[in-house]
GROMACS .gro file of N, CA, C and O in nm:
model
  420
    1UNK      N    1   3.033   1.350  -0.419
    1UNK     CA    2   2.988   1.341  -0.282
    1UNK      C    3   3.037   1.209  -0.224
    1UNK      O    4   3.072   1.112  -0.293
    2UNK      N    5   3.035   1.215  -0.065
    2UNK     CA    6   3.099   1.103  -0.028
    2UNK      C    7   2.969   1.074   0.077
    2UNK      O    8   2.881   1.154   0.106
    3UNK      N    9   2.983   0.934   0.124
    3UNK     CA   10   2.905   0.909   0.204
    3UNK      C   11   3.008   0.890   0.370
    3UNK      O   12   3.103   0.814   0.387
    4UNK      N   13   2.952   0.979   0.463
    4UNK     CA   14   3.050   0.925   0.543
    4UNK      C   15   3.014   0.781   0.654
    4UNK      O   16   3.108   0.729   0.714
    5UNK      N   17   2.917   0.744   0.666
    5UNK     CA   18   2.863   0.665   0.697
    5UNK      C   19   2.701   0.593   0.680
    5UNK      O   20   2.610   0.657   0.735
    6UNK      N   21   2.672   0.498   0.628
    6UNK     CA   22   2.568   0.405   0.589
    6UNK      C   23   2.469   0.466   0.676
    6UNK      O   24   2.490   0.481   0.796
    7UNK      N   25   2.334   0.512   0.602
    7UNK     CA   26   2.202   0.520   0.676
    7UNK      C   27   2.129   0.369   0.760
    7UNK      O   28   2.148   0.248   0.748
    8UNK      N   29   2.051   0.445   0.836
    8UNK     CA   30   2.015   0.296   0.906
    8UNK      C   31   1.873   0.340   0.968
    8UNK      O   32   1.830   0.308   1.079
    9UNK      N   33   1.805   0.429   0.863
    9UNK     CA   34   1.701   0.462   0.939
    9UNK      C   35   1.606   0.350   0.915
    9UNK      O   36   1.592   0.286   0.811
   10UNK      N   37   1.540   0.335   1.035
   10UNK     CA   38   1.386   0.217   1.010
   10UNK      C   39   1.284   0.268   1.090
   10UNK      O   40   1.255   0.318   1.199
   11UNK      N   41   1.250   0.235   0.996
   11UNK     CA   42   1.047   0.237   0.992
   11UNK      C   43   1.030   0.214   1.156
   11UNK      O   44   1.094   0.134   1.225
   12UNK      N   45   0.954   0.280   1.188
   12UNK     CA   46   0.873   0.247   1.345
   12UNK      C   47   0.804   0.100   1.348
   12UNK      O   48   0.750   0.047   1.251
   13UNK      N   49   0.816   0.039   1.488
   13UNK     CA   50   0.766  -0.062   1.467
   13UNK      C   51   0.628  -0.010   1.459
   13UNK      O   52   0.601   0.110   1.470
   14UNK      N   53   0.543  -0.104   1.441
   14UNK     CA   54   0.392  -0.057   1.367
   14UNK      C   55   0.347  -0.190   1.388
   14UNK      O   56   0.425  -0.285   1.381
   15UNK      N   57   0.180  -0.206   1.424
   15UNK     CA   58   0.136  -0.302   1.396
   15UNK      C   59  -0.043  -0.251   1.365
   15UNK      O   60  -0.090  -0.144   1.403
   16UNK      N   61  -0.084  -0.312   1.323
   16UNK     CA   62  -0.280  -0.277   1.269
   16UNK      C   63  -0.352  -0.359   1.260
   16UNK      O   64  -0.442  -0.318   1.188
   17UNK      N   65  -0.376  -0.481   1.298
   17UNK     CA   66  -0.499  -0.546   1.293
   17UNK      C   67  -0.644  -0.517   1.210
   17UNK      O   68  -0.738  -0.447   1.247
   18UNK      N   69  -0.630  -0.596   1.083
   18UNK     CA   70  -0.733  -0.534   0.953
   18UNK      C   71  -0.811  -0.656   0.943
   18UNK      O   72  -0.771  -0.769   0.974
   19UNK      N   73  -0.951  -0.618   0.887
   19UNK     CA   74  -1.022  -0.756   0.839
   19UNK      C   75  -1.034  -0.693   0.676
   19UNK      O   76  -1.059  -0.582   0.630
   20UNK      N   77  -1.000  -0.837   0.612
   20UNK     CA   78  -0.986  -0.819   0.479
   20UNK      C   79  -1.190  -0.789   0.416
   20UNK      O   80  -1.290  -0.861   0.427
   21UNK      N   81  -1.178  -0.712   0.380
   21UNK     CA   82  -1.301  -0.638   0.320
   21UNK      C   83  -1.320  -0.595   0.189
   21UNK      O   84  -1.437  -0.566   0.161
   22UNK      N   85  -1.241  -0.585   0.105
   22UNK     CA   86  -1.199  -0.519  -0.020
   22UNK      C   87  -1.267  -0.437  -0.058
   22UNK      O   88  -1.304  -0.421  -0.174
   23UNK      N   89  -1.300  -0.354   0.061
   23UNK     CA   90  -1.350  -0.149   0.056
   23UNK      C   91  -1.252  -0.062  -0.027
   23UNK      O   92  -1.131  -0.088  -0.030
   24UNK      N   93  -1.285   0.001  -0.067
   24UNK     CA   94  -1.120   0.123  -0.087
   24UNK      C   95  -1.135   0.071  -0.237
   24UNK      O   96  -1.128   0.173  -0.305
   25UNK      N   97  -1.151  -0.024  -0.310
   25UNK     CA   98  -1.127  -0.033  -0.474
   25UNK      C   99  -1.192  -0.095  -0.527
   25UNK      O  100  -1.224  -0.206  -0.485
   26UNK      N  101  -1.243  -0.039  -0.654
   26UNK     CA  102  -1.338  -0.153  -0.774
   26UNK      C  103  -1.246  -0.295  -0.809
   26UNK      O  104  -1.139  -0.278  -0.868
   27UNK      N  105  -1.288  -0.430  -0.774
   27UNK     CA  106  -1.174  -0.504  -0.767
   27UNK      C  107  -1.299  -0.590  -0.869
   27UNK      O  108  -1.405  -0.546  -0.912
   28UNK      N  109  -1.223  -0.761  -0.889
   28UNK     CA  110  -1.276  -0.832  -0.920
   28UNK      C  111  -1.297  -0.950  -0.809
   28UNK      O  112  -1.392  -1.028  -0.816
   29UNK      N  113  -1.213  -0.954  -0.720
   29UNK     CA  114  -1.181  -1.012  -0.673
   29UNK      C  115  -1.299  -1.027  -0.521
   29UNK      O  116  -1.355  -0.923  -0.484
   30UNK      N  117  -1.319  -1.127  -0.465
   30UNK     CA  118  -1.443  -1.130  -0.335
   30UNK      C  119  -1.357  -1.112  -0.228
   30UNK      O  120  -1.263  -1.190  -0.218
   31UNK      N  121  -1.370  -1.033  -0.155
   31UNK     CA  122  -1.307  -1.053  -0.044
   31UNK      C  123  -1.313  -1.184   0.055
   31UNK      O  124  -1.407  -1.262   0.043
   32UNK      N  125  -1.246  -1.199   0.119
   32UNK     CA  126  -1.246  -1.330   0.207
   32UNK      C  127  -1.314  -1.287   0.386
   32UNK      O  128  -1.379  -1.357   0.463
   33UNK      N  129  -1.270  -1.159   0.398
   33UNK     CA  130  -1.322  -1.104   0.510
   33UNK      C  131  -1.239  -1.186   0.654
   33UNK      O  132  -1.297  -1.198   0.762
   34UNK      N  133  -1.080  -1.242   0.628
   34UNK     CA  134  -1.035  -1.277   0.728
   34UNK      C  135  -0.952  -1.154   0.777
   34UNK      O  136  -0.933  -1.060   0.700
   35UNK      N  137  -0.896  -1.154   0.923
   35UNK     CA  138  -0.815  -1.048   1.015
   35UNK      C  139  -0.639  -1.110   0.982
   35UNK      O  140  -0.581  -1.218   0.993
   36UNK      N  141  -0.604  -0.971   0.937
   36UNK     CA  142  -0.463  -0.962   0.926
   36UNK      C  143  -0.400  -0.898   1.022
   36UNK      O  144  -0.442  -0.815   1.103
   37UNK      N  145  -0.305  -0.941   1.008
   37UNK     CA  146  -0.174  -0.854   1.095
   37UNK      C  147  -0.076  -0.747   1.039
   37UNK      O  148   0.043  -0.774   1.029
   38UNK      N  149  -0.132  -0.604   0.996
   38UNK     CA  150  -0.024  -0.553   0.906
   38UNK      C  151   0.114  -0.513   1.009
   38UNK      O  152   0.122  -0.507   1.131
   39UNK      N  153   0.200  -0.495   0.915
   39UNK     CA  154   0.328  -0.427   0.986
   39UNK      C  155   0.358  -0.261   0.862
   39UNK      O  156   0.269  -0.222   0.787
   40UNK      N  157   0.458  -0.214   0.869
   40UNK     CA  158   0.476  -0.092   0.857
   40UNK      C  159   0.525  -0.164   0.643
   40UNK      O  160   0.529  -0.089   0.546
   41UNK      N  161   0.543  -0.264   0.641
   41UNK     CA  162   0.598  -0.319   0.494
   41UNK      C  163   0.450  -0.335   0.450
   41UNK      O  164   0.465  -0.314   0.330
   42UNK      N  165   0.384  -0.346   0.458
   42UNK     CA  166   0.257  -0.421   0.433
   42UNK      C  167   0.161  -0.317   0.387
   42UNK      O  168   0.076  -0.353   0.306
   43UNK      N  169   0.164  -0.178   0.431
   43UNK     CA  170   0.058  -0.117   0.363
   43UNK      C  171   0.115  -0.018   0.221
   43UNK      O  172   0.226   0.035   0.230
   44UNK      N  173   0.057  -0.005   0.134
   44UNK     CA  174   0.032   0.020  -0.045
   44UNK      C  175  -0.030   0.180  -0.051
   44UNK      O  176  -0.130   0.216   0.012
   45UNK      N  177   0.034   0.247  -0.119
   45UNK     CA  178  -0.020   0.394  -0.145
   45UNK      C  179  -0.078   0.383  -0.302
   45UNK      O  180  -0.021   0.358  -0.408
   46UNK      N  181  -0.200   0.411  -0.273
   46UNK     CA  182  -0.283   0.452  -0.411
   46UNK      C  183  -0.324   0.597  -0.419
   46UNK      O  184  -0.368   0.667  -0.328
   47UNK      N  185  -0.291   0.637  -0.580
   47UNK     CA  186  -0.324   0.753  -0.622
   47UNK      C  187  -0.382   0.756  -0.715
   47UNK      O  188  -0.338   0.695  -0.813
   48UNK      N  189  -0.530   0.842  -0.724
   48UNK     CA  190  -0.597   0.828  -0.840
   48UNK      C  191  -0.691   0.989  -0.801
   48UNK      O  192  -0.751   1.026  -0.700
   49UNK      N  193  -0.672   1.039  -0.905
   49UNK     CA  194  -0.740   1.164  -0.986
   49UNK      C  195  -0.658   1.269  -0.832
   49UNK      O  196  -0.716   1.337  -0.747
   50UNK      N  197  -0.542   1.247  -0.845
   50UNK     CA  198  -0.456   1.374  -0.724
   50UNK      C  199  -0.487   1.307  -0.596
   50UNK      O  200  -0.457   1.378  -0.501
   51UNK      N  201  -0.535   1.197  -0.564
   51UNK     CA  202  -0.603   1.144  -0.452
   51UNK      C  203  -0.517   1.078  -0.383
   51UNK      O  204  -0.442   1.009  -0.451
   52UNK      N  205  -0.498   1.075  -0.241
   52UNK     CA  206  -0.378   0.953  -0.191
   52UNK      C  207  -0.459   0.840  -0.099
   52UNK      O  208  -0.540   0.882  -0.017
   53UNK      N  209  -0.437   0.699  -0.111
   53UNK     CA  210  -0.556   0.621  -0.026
   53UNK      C  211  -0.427   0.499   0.032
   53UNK      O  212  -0.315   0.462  -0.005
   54UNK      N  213  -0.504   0.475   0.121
   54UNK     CA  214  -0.390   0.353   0.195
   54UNK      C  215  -0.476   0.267   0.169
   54UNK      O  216  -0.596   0.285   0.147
   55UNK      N  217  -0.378   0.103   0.175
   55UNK     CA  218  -0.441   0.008   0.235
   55UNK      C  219  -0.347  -0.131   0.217
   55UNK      O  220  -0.231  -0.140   0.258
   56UNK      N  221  -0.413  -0.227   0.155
   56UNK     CA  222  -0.345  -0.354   0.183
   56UNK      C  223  -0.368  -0.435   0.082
   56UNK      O  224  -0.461  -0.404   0.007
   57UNK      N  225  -0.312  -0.525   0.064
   57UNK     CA  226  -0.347  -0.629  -0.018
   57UNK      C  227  -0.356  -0.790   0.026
   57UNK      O  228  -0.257  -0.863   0.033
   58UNK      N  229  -0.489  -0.832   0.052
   58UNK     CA  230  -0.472  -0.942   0.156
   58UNK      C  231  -0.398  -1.081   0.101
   58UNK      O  232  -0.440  -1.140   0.001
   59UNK      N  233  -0.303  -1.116   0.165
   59UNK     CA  234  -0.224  -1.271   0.140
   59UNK      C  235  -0.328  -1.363   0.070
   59UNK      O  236  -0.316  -1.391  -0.049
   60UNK      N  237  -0.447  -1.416   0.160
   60UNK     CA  238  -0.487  -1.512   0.089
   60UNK      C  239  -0.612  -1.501  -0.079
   60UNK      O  240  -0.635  -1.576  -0.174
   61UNK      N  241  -0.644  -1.409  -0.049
   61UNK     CA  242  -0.744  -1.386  -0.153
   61UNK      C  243  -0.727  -1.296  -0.220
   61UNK      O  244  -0.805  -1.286  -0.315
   62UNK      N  245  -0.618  -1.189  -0.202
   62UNK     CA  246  -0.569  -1.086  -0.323
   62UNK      C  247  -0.635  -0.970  -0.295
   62UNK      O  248  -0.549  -0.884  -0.313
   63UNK      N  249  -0.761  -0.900  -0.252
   63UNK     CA  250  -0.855  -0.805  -0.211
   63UNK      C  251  -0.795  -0.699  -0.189
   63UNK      O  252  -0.716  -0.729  -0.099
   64UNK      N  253  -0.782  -0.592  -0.214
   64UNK     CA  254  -0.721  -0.423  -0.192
   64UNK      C  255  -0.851  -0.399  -0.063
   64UNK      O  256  -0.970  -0.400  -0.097
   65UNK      N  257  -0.824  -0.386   0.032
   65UNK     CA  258  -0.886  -0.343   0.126
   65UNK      C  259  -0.796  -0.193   0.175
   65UNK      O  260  -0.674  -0.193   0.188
   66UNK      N  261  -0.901  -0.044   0.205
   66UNK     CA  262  -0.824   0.036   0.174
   66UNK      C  263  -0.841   0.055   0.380
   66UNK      O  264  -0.931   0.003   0.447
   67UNK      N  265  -0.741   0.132   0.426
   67UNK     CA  266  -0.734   0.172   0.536
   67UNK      C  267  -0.717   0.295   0.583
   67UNK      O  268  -0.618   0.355   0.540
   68UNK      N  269  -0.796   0.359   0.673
   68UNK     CA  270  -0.809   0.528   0.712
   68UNK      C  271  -0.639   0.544   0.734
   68UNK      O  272  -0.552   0.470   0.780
   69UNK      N  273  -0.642   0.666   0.682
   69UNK     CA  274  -0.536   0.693   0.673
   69UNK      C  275  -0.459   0.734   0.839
   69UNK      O  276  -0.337   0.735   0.853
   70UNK      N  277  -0.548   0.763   0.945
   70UNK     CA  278  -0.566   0.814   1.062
   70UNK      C  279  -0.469   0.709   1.106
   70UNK      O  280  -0.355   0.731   1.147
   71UNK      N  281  -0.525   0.595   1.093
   71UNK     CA  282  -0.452   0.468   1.171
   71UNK      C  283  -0.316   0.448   1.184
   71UNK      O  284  -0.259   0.400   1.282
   72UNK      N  285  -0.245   0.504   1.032
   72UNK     CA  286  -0.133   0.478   0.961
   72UNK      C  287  -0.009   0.591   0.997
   72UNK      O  288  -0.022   0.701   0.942
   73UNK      N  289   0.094   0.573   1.073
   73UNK     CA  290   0.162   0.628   1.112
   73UNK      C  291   0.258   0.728   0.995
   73UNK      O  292   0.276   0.669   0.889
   74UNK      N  293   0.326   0.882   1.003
   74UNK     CA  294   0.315   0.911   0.911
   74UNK      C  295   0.492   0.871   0.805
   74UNK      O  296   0.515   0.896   0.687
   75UNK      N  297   0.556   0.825   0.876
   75UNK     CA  298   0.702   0.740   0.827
   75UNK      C  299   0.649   0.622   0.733
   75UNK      O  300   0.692   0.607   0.619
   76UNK      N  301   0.547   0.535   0.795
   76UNK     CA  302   0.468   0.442   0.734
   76UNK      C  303   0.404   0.473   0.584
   76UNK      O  304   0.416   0.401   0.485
   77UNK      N  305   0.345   0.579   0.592
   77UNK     CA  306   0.285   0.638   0.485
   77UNK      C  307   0.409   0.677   0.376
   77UNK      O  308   0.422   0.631   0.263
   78UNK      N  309   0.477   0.756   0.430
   78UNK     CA  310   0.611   0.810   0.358
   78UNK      C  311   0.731   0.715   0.235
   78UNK      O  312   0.802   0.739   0.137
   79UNK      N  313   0.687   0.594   0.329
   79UNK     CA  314   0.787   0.501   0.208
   79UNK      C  315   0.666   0.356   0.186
   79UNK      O  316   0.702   0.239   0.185
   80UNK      N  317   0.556   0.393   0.175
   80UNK     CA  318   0.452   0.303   0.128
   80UNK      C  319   0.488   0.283  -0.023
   80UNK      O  320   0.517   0.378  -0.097
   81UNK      N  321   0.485   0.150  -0.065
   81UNK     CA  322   0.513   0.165  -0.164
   81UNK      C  323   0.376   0.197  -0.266
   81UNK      O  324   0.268   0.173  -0.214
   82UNK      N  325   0.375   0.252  -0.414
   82UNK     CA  326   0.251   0.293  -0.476
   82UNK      C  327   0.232   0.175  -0.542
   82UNK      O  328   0.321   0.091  -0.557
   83UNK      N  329   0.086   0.163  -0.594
   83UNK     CA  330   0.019   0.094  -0.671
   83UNK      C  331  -0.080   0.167  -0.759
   83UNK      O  332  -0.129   0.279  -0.750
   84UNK      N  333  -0.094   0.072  -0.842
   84UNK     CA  334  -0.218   0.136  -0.962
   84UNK      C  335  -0.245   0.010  -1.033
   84UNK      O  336  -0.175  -0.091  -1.044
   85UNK      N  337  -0.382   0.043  -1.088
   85UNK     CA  338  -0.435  -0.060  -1.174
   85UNK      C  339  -0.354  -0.087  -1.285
   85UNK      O  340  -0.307   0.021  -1.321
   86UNK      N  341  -0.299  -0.210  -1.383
   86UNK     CA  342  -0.278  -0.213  -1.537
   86UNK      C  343  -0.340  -0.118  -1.557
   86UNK      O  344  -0.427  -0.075  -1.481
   87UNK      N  345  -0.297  -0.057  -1.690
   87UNK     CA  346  -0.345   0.026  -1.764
   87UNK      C  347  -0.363   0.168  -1.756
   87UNK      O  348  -0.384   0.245  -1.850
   88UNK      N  349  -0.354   0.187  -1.665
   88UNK     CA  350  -0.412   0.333  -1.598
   88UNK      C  351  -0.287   0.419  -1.617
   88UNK      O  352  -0.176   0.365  -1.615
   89UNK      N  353  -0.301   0.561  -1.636
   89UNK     CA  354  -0.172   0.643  -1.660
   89UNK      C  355  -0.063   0.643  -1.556
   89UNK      O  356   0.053   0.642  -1.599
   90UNK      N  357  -0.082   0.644  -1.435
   90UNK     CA  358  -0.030   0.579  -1.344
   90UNK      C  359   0.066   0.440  -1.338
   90UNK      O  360   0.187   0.441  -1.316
   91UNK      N  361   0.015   0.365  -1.354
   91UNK     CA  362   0.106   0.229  -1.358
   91UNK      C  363   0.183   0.263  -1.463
   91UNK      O  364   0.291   0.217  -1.426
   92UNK      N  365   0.202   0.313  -1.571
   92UNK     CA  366   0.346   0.328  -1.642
   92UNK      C  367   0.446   0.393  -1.547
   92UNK      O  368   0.529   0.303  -1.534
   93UNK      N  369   0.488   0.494  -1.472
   93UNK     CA  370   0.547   0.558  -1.392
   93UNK      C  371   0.601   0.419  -1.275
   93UNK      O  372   0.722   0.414  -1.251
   94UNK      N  373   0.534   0.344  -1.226
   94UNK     CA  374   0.570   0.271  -1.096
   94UNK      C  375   0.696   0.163  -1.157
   94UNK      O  376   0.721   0.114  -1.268
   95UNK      N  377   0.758   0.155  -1.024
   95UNK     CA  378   0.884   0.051  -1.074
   95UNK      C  379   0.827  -0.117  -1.052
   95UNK      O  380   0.714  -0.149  -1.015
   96UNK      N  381   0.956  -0.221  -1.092
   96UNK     CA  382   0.852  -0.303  -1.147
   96UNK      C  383   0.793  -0.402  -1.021
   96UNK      O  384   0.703  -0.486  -1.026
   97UNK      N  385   0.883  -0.360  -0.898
   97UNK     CA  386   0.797  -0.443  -0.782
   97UNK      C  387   0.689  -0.361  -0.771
   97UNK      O  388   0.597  -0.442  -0.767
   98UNK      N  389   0.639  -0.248  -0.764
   98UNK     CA  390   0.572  -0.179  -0.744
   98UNK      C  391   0.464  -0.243  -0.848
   98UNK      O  392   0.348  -0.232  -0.806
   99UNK      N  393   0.474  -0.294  -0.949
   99UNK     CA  394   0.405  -0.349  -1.105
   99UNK      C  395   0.347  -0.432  -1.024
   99UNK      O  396   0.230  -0.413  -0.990
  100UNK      N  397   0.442  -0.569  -0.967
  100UNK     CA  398   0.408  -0.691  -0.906
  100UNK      C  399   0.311  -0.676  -0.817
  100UNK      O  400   0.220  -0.759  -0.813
  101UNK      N  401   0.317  -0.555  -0.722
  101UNK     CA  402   0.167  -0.529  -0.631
  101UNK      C  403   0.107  -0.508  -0.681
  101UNK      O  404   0.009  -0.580  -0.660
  102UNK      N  405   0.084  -0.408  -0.788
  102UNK     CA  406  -0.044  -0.400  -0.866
  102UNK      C  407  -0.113  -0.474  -0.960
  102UNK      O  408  -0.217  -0.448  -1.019
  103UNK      N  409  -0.016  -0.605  -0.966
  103UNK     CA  410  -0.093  -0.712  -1.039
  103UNK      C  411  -0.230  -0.759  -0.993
  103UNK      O  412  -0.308  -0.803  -1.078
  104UNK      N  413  -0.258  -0.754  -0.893
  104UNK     CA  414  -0.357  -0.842  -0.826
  104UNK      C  415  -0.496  -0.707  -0.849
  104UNK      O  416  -0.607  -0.737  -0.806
  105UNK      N  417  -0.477  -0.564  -0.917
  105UNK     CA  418  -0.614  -0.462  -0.889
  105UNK      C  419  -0.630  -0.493  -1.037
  105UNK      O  420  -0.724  -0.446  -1.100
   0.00000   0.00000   0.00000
């Protein structure tokens, strides 16, 4: 196969305004409860028991705060990248940036 010319599709611009809460996952971590600015890079697809959940991972305090999926545009959703806890049957499958987000659940 040939390519006849370079894709150039991008993500919609997107923006969401979140307060960090760390709803959505059993964490260790306290939430900080400050307001972010997501963009369309920024939100994380979790799957657990066939389940699909959005959300975020906040900059300063690490917190999985999960987000209605309603909010989340559906291109956004589409190339979210996944996460999973260590250990879980799941995280063997994810690649290894995908690892690096899930360091912090």
């Amino acid at each position: 196969m040939v390519m006849k010319e370079e894709g150039n599709y991008k993500l919609p611009d997107w923006s969401l305004d979140v307060r960090c809460t760390g709803k959505g996952w059993e964490q260790k971590h306290k939430p900080c409860y400050g307001m972010m600015t997501l963009e369309d890079g920024d939100v994380l697809k979790r799957i657990s028991w066939e389940e699909v959940y959005y959300g975020c991972i906040c900059p300063e305090c690490k917190c999985f705060t999960e987000i209605p999926e309603k909010l989340i545009p559906r291109e956004v959703k589409k190339y979210a990248p996944q996460v999973a806890a260590p250990g879980s049957d799941r995280y063997k499958e994810l690649t290894e940036e995908e690892k690096q987000l899930s360091k912090y659940l």
